[in-house]
Coordinates of C-alpha atoms in Angstrom, one line a residue:
X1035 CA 0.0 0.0 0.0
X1036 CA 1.5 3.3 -1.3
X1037 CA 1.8 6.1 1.6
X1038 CA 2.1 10.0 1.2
X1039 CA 4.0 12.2 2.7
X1040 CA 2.5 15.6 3.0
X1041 CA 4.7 18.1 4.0
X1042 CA 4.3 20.6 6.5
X1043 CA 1.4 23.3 5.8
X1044 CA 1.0 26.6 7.9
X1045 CA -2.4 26.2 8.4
X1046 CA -3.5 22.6 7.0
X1047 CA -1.1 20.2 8.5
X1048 CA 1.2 22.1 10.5
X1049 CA 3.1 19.0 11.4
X1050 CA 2.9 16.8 8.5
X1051 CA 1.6 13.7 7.8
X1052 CA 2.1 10.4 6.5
X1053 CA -0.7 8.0 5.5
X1054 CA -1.6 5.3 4.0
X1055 CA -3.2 5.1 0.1
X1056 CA -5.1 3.1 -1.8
X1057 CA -3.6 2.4 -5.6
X1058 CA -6.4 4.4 -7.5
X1059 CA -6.9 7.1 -5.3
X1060 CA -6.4 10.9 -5.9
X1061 CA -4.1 13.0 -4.0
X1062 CA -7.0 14.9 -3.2
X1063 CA -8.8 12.7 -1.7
X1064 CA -6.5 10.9 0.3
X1065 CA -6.0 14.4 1.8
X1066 CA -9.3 15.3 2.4
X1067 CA -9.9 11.5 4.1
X1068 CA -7.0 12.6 7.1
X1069 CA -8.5 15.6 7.5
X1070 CA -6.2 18.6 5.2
X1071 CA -8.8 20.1 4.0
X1072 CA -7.3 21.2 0.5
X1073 CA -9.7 23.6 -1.1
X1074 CA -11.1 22.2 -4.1
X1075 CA -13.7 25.0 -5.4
X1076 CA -15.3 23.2 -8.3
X1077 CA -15.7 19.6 -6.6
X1078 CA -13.1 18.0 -8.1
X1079 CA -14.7 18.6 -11.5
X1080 CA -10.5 19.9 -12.9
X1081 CA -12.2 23.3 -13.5
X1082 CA -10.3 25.0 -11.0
X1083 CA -7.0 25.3 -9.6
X1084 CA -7.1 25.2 -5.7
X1085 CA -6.4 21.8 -5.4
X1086 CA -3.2 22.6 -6.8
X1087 CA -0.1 20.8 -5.2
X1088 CA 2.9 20.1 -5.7
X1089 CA 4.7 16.4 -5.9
X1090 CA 8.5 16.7 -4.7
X1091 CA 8.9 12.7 -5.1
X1092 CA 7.2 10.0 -6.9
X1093 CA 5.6 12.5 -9.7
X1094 CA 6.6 9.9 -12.6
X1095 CA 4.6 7.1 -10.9
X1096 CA 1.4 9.1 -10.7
X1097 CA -1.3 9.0 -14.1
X1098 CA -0.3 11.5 -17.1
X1099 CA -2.0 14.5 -17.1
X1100 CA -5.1 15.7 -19.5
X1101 CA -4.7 18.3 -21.7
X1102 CA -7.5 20.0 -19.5
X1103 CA -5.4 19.7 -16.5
X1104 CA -2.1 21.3 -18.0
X1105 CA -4.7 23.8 -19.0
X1106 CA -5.9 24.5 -15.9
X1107 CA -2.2 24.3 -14.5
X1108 CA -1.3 27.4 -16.3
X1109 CA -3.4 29.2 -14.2
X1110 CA -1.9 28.0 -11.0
X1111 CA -0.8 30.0 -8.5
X1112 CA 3.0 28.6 -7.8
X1113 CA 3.4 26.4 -10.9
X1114 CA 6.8 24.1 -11.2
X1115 CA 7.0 21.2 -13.2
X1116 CA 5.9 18.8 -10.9
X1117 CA 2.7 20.5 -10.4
X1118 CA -0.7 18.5 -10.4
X1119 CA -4.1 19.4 -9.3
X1120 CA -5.0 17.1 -6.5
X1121 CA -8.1 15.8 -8.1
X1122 CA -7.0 14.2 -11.2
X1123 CA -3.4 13.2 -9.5
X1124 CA -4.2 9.4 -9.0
X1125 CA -1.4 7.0 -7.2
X1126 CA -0.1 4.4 -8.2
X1127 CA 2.2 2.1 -6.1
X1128 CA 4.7 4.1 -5.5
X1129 CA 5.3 6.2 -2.2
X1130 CA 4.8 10.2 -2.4
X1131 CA 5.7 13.2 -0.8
X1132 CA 3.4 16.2 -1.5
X1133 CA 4.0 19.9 -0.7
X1134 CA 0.6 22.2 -0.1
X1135 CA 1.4 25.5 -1.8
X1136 CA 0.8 28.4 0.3
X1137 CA -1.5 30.3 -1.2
X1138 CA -4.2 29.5 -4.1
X1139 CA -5.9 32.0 -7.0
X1140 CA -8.8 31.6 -4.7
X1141 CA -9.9 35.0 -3.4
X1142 CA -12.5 33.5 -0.5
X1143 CA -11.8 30.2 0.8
X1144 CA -15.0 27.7 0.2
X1145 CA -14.6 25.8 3.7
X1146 CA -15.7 22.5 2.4

């Protein structure tokens, strides 16, 4: 069973945390499951941005990306070339480690 690390967040996991993941899974979700509430503004729908993070190791194991989600990439706030949006970022069997950026193009956050 893969496992992701998610790095230390100001205000969604100051600590960071590693947990366990289920091969199919999105990032996001995994996330969201422990508790780091990630914004995600359209529902996981990849018309938005503010699931945006960033994958600092295992990026090549994850699922190619969509033209739809390099689209919606550009817009990112923060964008490097390991950037996914969390929603369309499934895992593989491969461990992960996942920064949060700081800030997203989000003006007002949704507070799912």
């Amino acid at each position: 069973m893969p496992q992701i690390i998610f790095l230390p967040h100001a205000q969604l996991c100051p600590e960071g945390v590693a947990v366990e993941a289920q091969t199919g899974e999105t990032v996001l979700d995994v996330a969201l499951r422990c508790g780091i509430s990630i914004e995600h503004a359209c529902e996981k729908s990849c018309a938005c941005t503010t699931c945006h993070v960033i994958v600092r190791e295992g990026f090549r194991s994850l699922n190619p990306s969509d033209e739809l989600e390099d689209d919606m990439l550009d817009k990112a706030w923060g964008l490097e070339p390991d950037s996914r949006l969390g929603c369309q970022a499934r895992i593989a069997d491969e461990d992960l480690t996942v920064e949060i950026p700081k800030y997203t193009v989000n003006m007002v956050s949704e507070g799912h």
